[in-house]
Amino acid sequence: MSTPAVPADIPVFDGDPFSMEALADPIGFDGRVRELGPVVYIPKYDYYAVTQWDEIQKSLRDWRKISSDDRPFYEPNPYRPKVLVLEDPPSHTKNKAAAMAVLSGENLVKFEQYFAVEAERIVSDILANGPAEIDAFHDLSARYVLKVFPDMLGLPEEGRELLLKFGDGVFNVFGPDTEFQRMKLAGAAPAQDWVERNSYRDAQTEGTVGWQLYELADAGKLPEEDARQVLKSIFAAGFDTTTASIASMIRALADHPDEWAKLKANPDLVDNAWEESIRYYPASRFGGRYAKHEVQIGENTLPEGAKMLMMWLGSGRDHRKYDNPDTYLVDRDLTGGHLSFGFGIHTCAGNLVARLEARTLLKELVKQVDTIELTGEPRQAMNYQAFGHEYVPVRLTPKAA
């Protein structure tokens, strides 16, 4: 079948959004594409980038025309999730309900209590001997996230670090077949095996999230294989992006000591500071969709079958939505929200847990830490779809007793 002609009013960008240059500076790269127009055609890969905040949000409301069950780079892959992100109703409704049932309500109350205990323990341990020079990604964020959430999932201690490799594999699936992608997926292969073993019913401990999902299957709420796929989706999205985004938050606070001072002086800003952090440094660069029918996006008409990427990362710095979007402000008015967890029926199912993890840790840092200072150059992770920092060298100075 021939590809429909690109509408004449849509700008064309001849660059490569998946080049090493673009991956090294996705905020700058996607920002330049965003300023070409609200919809931009990428001929190298035959998709449309929806780039600006308003058009992305409006598009995500219309799941009947703008579907999630196809997208650019949709070739079969063992890392590609099979539920939630890549579904439309009615199957999405059923599986999203199952995910929300185990990631909210009474479980979230239990998570909050446990997260707070572990956050206090870890931060206190880091500061036990006074000022501490650490890598905020490995020594704080990953140490915390790979403790608290796997415990709630009932995962074994051995092999947990593979969850980051698994997430790295998952978030590099949606992009072109290159040596970079092949290297990333090969590196994630042991993690894929570990996740498969720990997603089956017989690996679940009574009372844990995985066990509860299989209980929902037993109650006829979803097929058993869907229960396993929902659990795998939690494994895929619950670690790599959370650890990277917490490290990015600490980098933002280290880069802006006046904002850290503002936050210490007013701890009630913790929740808002986290939302500003995830706006400023979204954990995901984009999400995919396709047009089931001819569809209007802003003033542009896209043909039936058009594949799209919704550019979350660029939307967080859209000056049409935010005043001074490249400025980090812990007290920014975020009444209109952000798109860093998606929007509409496909808002990230784990957003409540991610928010709880990050806010709980940030509250503990506010309690115990006086200053956060960079001691070297942070390093952003290279990834097709995920965004975050994999190395953030900082000095944490404790508050005076």
PDB file of N, CA and C in Angstrom, residues 115-128 132-150 164 239-240 242-254 260 274 357-374 389-397:
ATOM      1  N   PHE A 115       8.175   3.150  52.320  1.00  0.00           N
ATOM      2  CA  PHE A 115       9.094   4.051  51.619  1.00  0.00           C
ATOM      3  C   PHE A 115       9.697   5.065  52.589  1.00  0.00           C
ATOM      4  N   ALA A 116       8.878   5.592  53.511  1.00  0.00           N
ATOM      5  CA  ALA A 116       9.362   6.600  54.454  1.00  0.00           C
ATOM      6  C   ALA A 116      10.426   6.019  55.383  1.00  0.00           C
ATOM      7  N   VAL A 117      10.191   4.823  55.869  1.00  0.00           N
ATOM      8  CA  VAL A 117      11.175   4.176  56.754  1.00  0.00           C
ATOM      9  C   VAL A 117      12.497   3.972  56.030  1.00  0.00           C
ATOM     10  N   GLU A 118      12.442   3.475  54.808  1.00  0.00           N
ATOM     11  CA  GLU A 118      13.663   3.187  54.062  1.00  0.00           C
ATOM     12  C   GLU A 118      14.363   4.464  53.604  1.00  0.00           C
ATOM     13  N   ALA A 119      13.605   5.481  53.243  1.00  0.00           N
ATOM     14  CA  ALA A 119      14.228   6.751  52.855  1.00  0.00           C
ATOM     15  C   ALA A 119      15.009   7.335  54.023  1.00  0.00           C
ATOM     16  N   GLU A 120      14.420   7.321  55.203  1.00  0.00           N
ATOM     17  CA  GLU A 120      15.125   7.835  56.387  1.00  0.00           C
ATOM     18  C   GLU A 120      16.379   7.019  56.680  1.00  0.00           C
ATOM     19  N   ARG A 121      16.265   5.701  56.560  1.00  0.00           N
ATOM     20  CA  ARG A 121      17.405   4.834  56.847  1.00  0.00           C
ATOM     21  C   ARG A 121      18.551   5.086  55.868  1.00  0.00           C
ATOM     22  N   ILE A 122      18.248   5.166  54.596  1.00  0.00           N
ATOM     23  CA  ILE A 122      19.286   5.310  53.578  1.00  0.00           C
ATOM     24  C   ILE A 122      19.966   6.676  53.661  1.00  0.00           C
ATOM     25  N   VAL A 123      19.176   7.745  53.780  1.00  0.00           N
ATOM     26  CA  VAL A 123      19.778   9.076  53.866  1.00  0.00           C
ATOM     27  C   VAL A 123      20.602   9.212  55.135  1.00  0.00           C
ATOM     28  N   SER A 124      20.098   8.690  56.252  1.00  0.00           N
ATOM     29  CA  SER A 124      20.858   8.742  57.499  1.00  0.00           C
ATOM     30  C   SER A 124      22.168   7.981  57.383  1.00  0.00           C
ATOM     31  N   ASP A 125      22.131   6.845  56.704  1.00  0.00           N
ATOM     32  CA  ASP A 125      23.350   6.048  56.526  1.00  0.00           C
ATOM     33  C   ASP A 125      24.374   6.797  55.675  1.00  0.00           C
ATOM     34  N   ILE A 126      23.928   7.450  54.624  1.00  0.00           N
ATOM     35  CA  ILE A 126      24.835   8.195  53.765  1.00  0.00           C
ATOM     36  C   ILE A 126      25.505   9.342  54.535  1.00  0.00           C
ATOM     37  N   LEU A 127      24.751   9.975  55.430  1.00  0.00           N
ATOM     38  CA  LEU A 127      25.254  11.143  56.149  1.00  0.00           C
ATOM     39  C   LEU A 127      25.832  10.814  57.529  1.00  0.00           C
ATOM     40  N   ALA A 128      25.964   9.535  57.832  1.00  0.00           N
ATOM     41  CA  ALA A 128      26.360   9.118  59.187  1.00  0.00           C
ATOM     42  C   ALA A 128      27.693   9.698  59.624  1.00  0.00           C
ATOM     43  N   ALA A 132      29.041  13.879  52.614  1.00  0.00           N
ATOM     44  CA  ALA A 132      29.282  12.659  51.832  1.00  0.00           C
ATOM     45  C   ALA A 132      29.313  13.000  50.352  1.00  0.00           C
ATOM     46  N   GLU A 133      30.341  12.526  49.662  1.00  0.00           N
ATOM     47  CA  GLU A 133      30.411  12.660  48.213  1.00  0.00           C
ATOM     48  C   GLU A 133      29.926  11.351  47.587  1.00  0.00           C
ATOM     49  N   ILE A 134      28.872  11.437  46.834  1.00  0.00           N
ATOM     50  CA  ILE A 134      28.224  10.246  46.278  1.00  0.00           C
ATOM     51  C   ILE A 134      27.856  10.484  44.819  1.00  0.00           C
ATOM     52  N   ASP A 135      27.544   9.409  44.139  1.00  0.00           N
ATOM     53  CA  ASP A 135      26.862   9.467  42.851  1.00  0.00           C
ATOM     54  C   ASP A 135      25.372   9.351  43.165  1.00  0.00           C
ATOM     55  N   ALA A 136      24.632  10.418  42.973  1.00  0.00           N
ATOM     56  CA  ALA A 136      23.221  10.430  43.365  1.00  0.00           C
ATOM     57  C   ALA A 136      22.396   9.404  42.613  1.00  0.00           C
ATOM     58  N   PHE A 137      22.866   8.961  41.441  1.00  0.00           N
ATOM     59  CA  PHE A 137      22.130   7.913  40.732  1.00  0.00           C
ATOM     60  C   PHE A 137      22.316   6.566  41.414  1.00  0.00           C
ATOM     61  N   HIS A 138      23.559   6.085  41.502  1.00  0.00           N
ATOM     62  CA  HIS A 138      23.788   4.742  42.040  1.00  0.00           C
ATOM     63  C   HIS A 138      23.657   4.670  43.562  1.00  0.00           C
ATOM     64  N   ASP A 139      24.242   5.648  44.259  1.00  0.00           N
ATOM     65  CA  ASP A 139      24.363   5.557  45.712  1.00  0.00           C
ATOM     66  C   ASP A 139      23.119   6.002  46.462  1.00  0.00           C
ATOM     67  N   LEU A 140      22.236   6.722  45.788  1.00  0.00           N
ATOM     68  CA  LEU A 140      21.023   7.183  46.456  1.00  0.00           C
ATOM     69  C   LEU A 140      19.771   6.711  45.718  1.00  0.00           C
ATOM     70  N   SER A 141      19.591   7.151  44.465  1.00  0.00           N
ATOM     71  CA  SER A 141      18.355   6.852  43.752  1.00  0.00           C
ATOM     72  C   SER A 141      18.172   5.349  43.507  1.00  0.00           C
ATOM     73  N   ALA A 142      19.167   4.724  42.865  1.00  0.00           N
ATOM     74  CA  ALA A 142      19.036   3.289  42.579  1.00  0.00           C
ATOM     75  C   ALA A 142      19.028   2.463  43.864  1.00  0.00           C
ATOM     76  N   ARG A 143      19.844   2.845  44.818  1.00  0.00           N
ATOM     77  CA  ARG A 143      19.872   2.125  46.108  1.00  0.00           C
ATOM     78  C   ARG A 143      18.494   2.134  46.752  1.00  0.00           C
ATOM     79  N   TYR A 144      17.831   3.256  46.719  1.00  0.00           N
ATOM     80  CA  TYR A 144      16.504   3.419  47.321  1.00  0.00           C
ATOM     81  C   TYR A 144      15.424   2.696  46.505  1.00  0.00           C
ATOM     82  N   VAL A 145      15.343   2.998  45.199  1.00  0.00           N
ATOM     83  CA  VAL A 145      14.264   2.444  44.367  1.00  0.00           C
ATOM     84  C   VAL A 145      14.378   0.926  44.264  1.00  0.00           C
ATOM     85  N   LEU A 146      15.604   0.401  44.128  1.00  0.00           N
ATOM     86  CA  LEU A 146      15.779  -1.044  43.997  1.00  0.00           C
ATOM     87  C   LEU A 146      15.619  -1.776  45.326  1.00  0.00           C
ATOM     88  N   LYS A 147      15.441  -1.035  46.391  1.00  0.00           N
ATOM     89  CA  LYS A 147      15.092  -1.634  47.680  1.00  0.00           C
ATOM     90  C   LYS A 147      13.581  -1.616  47.898  1.00  0.00           C
ATOM     91  N   VAL A 148      12.987  -0.421  47.801  1.00  0.00           N
ATOM     92  CA  VAL A 148      11.610  -0.283  48.290  1.00  0.00           C
ATOM     93  C   VAL A 148      10.572  -0.917  47.375  1.00  0.00           C
ATOM     94  N   PHE A 149      10.659  -0.674  46.066  1.00  0.00           N
ATOM     95  CA  PHE A 149       9.597  -1.197  45.203  1.00  0.00           C
ATOM     96  C   PHE A 149       9.728  -2.704  44.978  1.00  0.00           C
ATOM     97  N   PRO A 150      10.927  -3.251  44.749  1.00  0.00           N
ATOM     98  CA  PRO A 150      11.024  -4.709  44.641  1.00  0.00           C
ATOM     99  C   PRO A 150      10.561  -5.434  45.899  1.00  0.00           C
ATOM    100  N   LEU A 164      17.124  -2.500  36.066  1.00  0.00           N
ATOM    101  CA  LEU A 164      17.533  -1.300  35.333  1.00  0.00           C
ATOM    102  C   LEU A 164      17.933  -1.654  33.910  1.00  0.00           C
ATOM    103  N   PHE A 239      11.202   1.107  37.237  1.00  0.00           N
ATOM    104  CA  PHE A 239      12.544   1.199  37.820  1.00  0.00           C
ATOM    105  C   PHE A 239      13.467   2.118  37.043  1.00  0.00           C
ATOM    106  N   ASP A 240      13.703   1.817  35.769  1.00  0.00           N
ATOM    107  CA  ASP A 240      14.667   2.572  34.982  1.00  0.00           C
ATOM    108  C   ASP A 240      14.328   4.059  34.963  1.00  0.00           C
ATOM    109  N   THR A 242      12.202   5.715  36.934  1.00  0.00           N
ATOM    110  CA  THR A 242      12.095   6.298  38.267  1.00  0.00           C
ATOM    111  C   THR A 242      13.463   6.638  38.836  1.00  0.00           C
ATOM    112  N   THR A 243      14.413   5.707  38.709  1.00  0.00           N
ATOM    113  CA  THR A 243      15.748   5.989  39.234  1.00  0.00           C
ATOM    114  C   THR A 243      16.391   7.153  38.484  1.00  0.00           C
ATOM    115  N   ALA A 244      16.236   7.171  37.158  1.00  0.00           N
ATOM    116  CA  ALA A 244      16.835   8.243  36.370  1.00  0.00           C
ATOM    117  C   ALA A 244      16.204   9.592  36.691  1.00  0.00           C
ATOM    118  N   SER A 245      14.884   9.618  36.892  1.00  0.00           N
ATOM    119  CA  SER A 245      14.218  10.898  37.139  1.00  0.00           C
ATOM    120  C   SER A 245      14.516  11.433  38.534  1.00  0.00           C
ATOM    121  N   ILE A 246      14.689  10.548  39.522  1.00  0.00           N
ATOM    122  CA  ILE A 246      15.087  11.018  40.861  1.00  0.00           C
ATOM    123  C   ILE A 246      16.493  11.601  40.804  1.00  0.00           C
ATOM    124  N   ALA A 247      17.396  10.935  40.081  1.00  0.00           N
ATOM    125  CA  ALA A 247      18.750  11.480  39.916  1.00  0.00           C
ATOM    126  C   ALA A 247      18.703  12.819  39.182  1.00  0.00           C
ATOM    127  N   SER A 248      17.819  12.942  38.188  1.00  0.00           N
ATOM    128  CA  SER A 248      17.676  14.212  37.474  1.00  0.00           C
ATOM    129  C   SER A 248      17.161  15.304  38.405  1.00  0.00           C
ATOM    130  N   MET A 249      16.255  14.956  39.286  1.00  0.00           N
ATOM    131  CA  MET A 249      15.742  15.918  40.270  1.00  0.00           C
ATOM    132  C   MET A 249      16.869  16.446  41.153  1.00  0.00           C
ATOM    133  N   ILE A 250      17.730  15.545  41.609  1.00  0.00           N
ATOM    134  CA  ILE A 250      18.837  15.965  42.469  1.00  0.00           C
ATOM    135  C   ILE A 250      19.813  16.843  41.685  1.00  0.00           C
ATOM    136  N   ARG A 251      20.032  16.507  40.418  1.00  0.00           N
ATOM    137  CA  ARG A 251      20.870  17.348  39.576  1.00  0.00           C
ATOM    138  C   ARG A 251      20.265  18.758  39.457  1.00  0.00           C
ATOM    139  N   ALA A 252      18.935  18.842  39.243  1.00  0.00           N
ATOM    140  CA  ALA A 252      18.283  20.145  39.126  1.00  0.00           C
ATOM    141  C   ALA A 252      18.449  20.961  40.403  1.00  0.00           C
ATOM    142  N   LEU A 253      18.304  20.315  41.545  1.00  0.00           N
ATOM    143  CA  LEU A 253      18.440  21.015  42.823  1.00  0.00           C
ATOM    144  C   LEU A 253      19.878  21.442  43.074  1.00  0.00           C
ATOM    145  N   ALA A 254      20.835  20.610  42.664  1.00  0.00           N
ATOM    146  CA  ALA A 254      22.244  20.976  42.810  1.00  0.00           C
ATOM    147  C   ALA A 254      22.597  22.143  41.891  1.00  0.00           C
ATOM    148  N   TRP A 260      16.903  25.157  46.065  1.00  0.00           N
ATOM    149  CA  TRP A 260      17.047  24.240  47.202  1.00  0.00           C
ATOM    150  C   TRP A 260      16.841  24.995  48.525  1.00  0.00           C
ATOM    151  N   TRP A 274       8.785  18.271  43.105  1.00  0.00           N
ATOM    152  CA  TRP A 274       8.915  17.050  42.314  1.00  0.00           C
ATOM    153  C   TRP A 274       8.223  17.201  40.959  1.00  0.00           C
ATOM    154  N   GLU A 357       7.383   7.524  45.610  1.00  0.00           N
ATOM    155  CA  GLU A 357       8.806   7.234  45.848  1.00  0.00           C
ATOM    156  C   GLU A 357       9.627   8.514  45.854  1.00  0.00           C
ATOM    157  N   ALA A 358       9.447   9.341  44.833  1.00  0.00           N
ATOM    158  CA  ALA A 358      10.269  10.542  44.693  1.00  0.00           C
ATOM    159  C   ALA A 358       9.973  11.555  45.802  1.00  0.00           C
ATOM    160  N   ARG A 359       8.705  11.786  46.074  1.00  0.00           N
ATOM    161  CA  ARG A 359       8.352  12.770  47.102  1.00  0.00           C
ATOM    162  C   ARG A 359       8.822  12.325  48.484  1.00  0.00           C
ATOM    163  N   THR A 360       8.704  11.049  48.771  1.00  0.00           N
ATOM    164  CA  THR A 360       9.122  10.544  50.080  1.00  0.00           C
ATOM    165  C   THR A 360      10.623  10.730  50.276  1.00  0.00           C
ATOM    166  N   LEU A 361      11.399  10.420  49.242  1.00  0.00           N
ATOM    167  CA  LEU A 361      12.839  10.599  49.343  1.00  0.00           C
ATOM    168  C   LEU A 361      13.195  12.078  49.441  1.00  0.00           C
ATOM    169  N   LEU A 362      12.519  12.924  48.666  1.00  0.00           N
ATOM    170  CA  LEU A 362      12.809  14.352  48.708  1.00  0.00           C
ATOM    171  C   LEU A 362      12.475  14.945  50.081  1.00  0.00           C
ATOM    172  N   LYS A 363      11.382  14.503  50.677  1.00  0.00           N
ATOM    173  CA  LYS A 363      11.046  14.976  52.031  1.00  0.00           C
ATOM    174  C   LYS A 363      12.171  14.649  53.015  1.00  0.00           C
ATOM    175  N   GLU A 364      12.750  13.468  52.871  1.00  0.00           N
ATOM    176  CA  GLU A 364      13.824  13.062  53.785  1.00  0.00           C
ATOM    177  C   GLU A 364      15.087  13.879  53.537  1.00  0.00           C
ATOM    178  N   LEU A 365      15.374  14.167  52.280  1.00  0.00           N
ATOM    179  CA  LEU A 365      16.524  15.015  51.981  1.00  0.00           C
ATOM    180  C   LEU A 365      16.337  16.414  52.573  1.00  0.00           C
ATOM    181  N   VAL A 366      15.136  16.952  52.477  1.00  0.00           N
ATOM    182  CA  VAL A 366      14.859  18.270  53.047  1.00  0.00           C
ATOM    183  C   VAL A 366      15.058  18.256  54.564  1.00  0.00           C
ATOM    184  N   LYS A 367      14.685  17.169  55.190  1.00  0.00           N
ATOM    185  CA  LYS A 367      14.837  17.054  56.650  1.00  0.00           C
ATOM    186  C   LYS A 367      16.304  16.995  57.064  1.00  0.00           C
ATOM    187  N   GLN A 368      17.114  16.270  56.301  1.00  0.00           N
ATOM    188  CA  GLN A 368      18.454  15.949  56.778  1.00  0.00           C
ATOM    189  C   GLN A 368      19.597  16.713  56.105  1.00  0.00           C
ATOM    190  N   VAL A 369      19.377  17.235  54.907  1.00  0.00           N
ATOM    191  CA  VAL A 369      20.479  17.779  54.111  1.00  0.00           C
ATOM    192  C   VAL A 369      20.454  19.305  54.122  1.00  0.00           C
ATOM    193  N   ASP A 370      21.625  19.895  54.342  1.00  0.00           N
ATOM    194  CA  ASP A 370      21.752  21.351  54.309  1.00  0.00           C
ATOM    195  C   ASP A 370      22.068  21.841  52.906  1.00  0.00           C
ATOM    196  N   THR A 371      23.100  21.274  52.273  1.00  0.00           N
ATOM    197  CA  THR A 371      23.470  21.707  50.925  1.00  0.00           C
ATOM    198  C   THR A 371      23.669  20.511  50.005  1.00  0.00           C
ATOM    199  N   ILE A 372      23.368  20.724  48.728  1.00  0.00           N
ATOM    200  CA  ILE A 372      23.609  19.749  47.662  1.00  0.00           C
ATOM    201  C   ILE A 372      24.478  20.457  46.621  1.00  0.00           C
ATOM    202  N   GLU A 373      25.688  19.966  46.414  1.00  0.00           N
ATOM    203  CA  GLU A 373      26.618  20.621  45.500  1.00  0.00           C
ATOM    204  C   GLU A 373      27.172  19.611  44.501  1.00  0.00           C
ATOM    205  N   LEU A 374      27.219  20.000  43.247  1.00  0.00           N
ATOM    206  CA  LEU A 374      27.862  19.162  42.238  1.00  0.00           C
ATOM    207  C   LEU A 374      29.366  19.129  42.483  1.00  0.00           C
ATOM    208  N   HIS A 389      19.348  10.967  34.035  1.00  0.00           N
ATOM    209  CA  HIS A 389      20.773  11.028  34.329  1.00  0.00           C
ATOM    210  C   HIS A 389      21.235   9.715  34.958  1.00  0.00           C
ATOM    211  N   GLU A 390      22.366   9.202  34.490  1.00  0.00           N
ATOM    212  CA  GLU A 390      22.914   7.959  35.014  1.00  0.00           C
ATOM    213  C   GLU A 390      24.124   8.194  35.911  1.00  0.00           C
ATOM    214  N   TYR A 391      24.534   9.447  36.039  1.00  0.00           N
ATOM    215  CA  TYR A 391      25.667   9.778  36.906  1.00  0.00           C
ATOM    216  C   TYR A 391      25.517  11.223  37.360  1.00  0.00           C
ATOM    217  N   VAL A 392      25.386  11.436  38.666  1.00  0.00           N
ATOM    218  CA  VAL A 392      25.229  12.781  39.218  1.00  0.00           C
ATOM    219  C   VAL A 392      26.116  12.884  40.460  1.00  0.00           C
ATOM    220  N   PRO A 393      27.364  13.323  40.306  1.00  0.00           N
ATOM    221  CA  PRO A 393      28.275  13.403  41.451  1.00  0.00           C
ATOM    222  C   PRO A 393      27.972  14.631  42.320  1.00  0.00           C
ATOM    223  N   VAL A 394      27.617  14.401  43.560  1.00  0.00           N
ATOM    224  CA  VAL A 394      27.252  15.503  44.458  1.00  0.00           C
ATOM    225  C   VAL A 394      27.895  15.320  45.833  1.00  0.00           C
ATOM    226  N   ARG A 395      27.980  16.431  46.531  1.00  0.00           N
ATOM    227  CA  ARG A 395      28.357  16.418  47.947  1.00  0.00           C
ATOM    228  C   ARG A 395      27.116  16.808  48.754  1.00  0.00           C
ATOM    229  N   LEU A 396      26.698  15.924  49.641  1.00  0.00           N
ATOM    230  CA  LEU A 396      25.587  16.211  50.535  1.00  0.00           C
ATOM    231  C   LEU A 396      26.146  16.591  51.893  1.00  0.00           C
ATOM    232  N   THR A 397      25.788  17.777  52.365  1.00  0.00           N
ATOM    233  CA  THR A 397      26.227  18.223  53.688  1.00  0.00           C
ATOM    234  C   THR A 397      25.043  18.160  54.635  1.00  0.00           C
TER     235      THR A 397
END
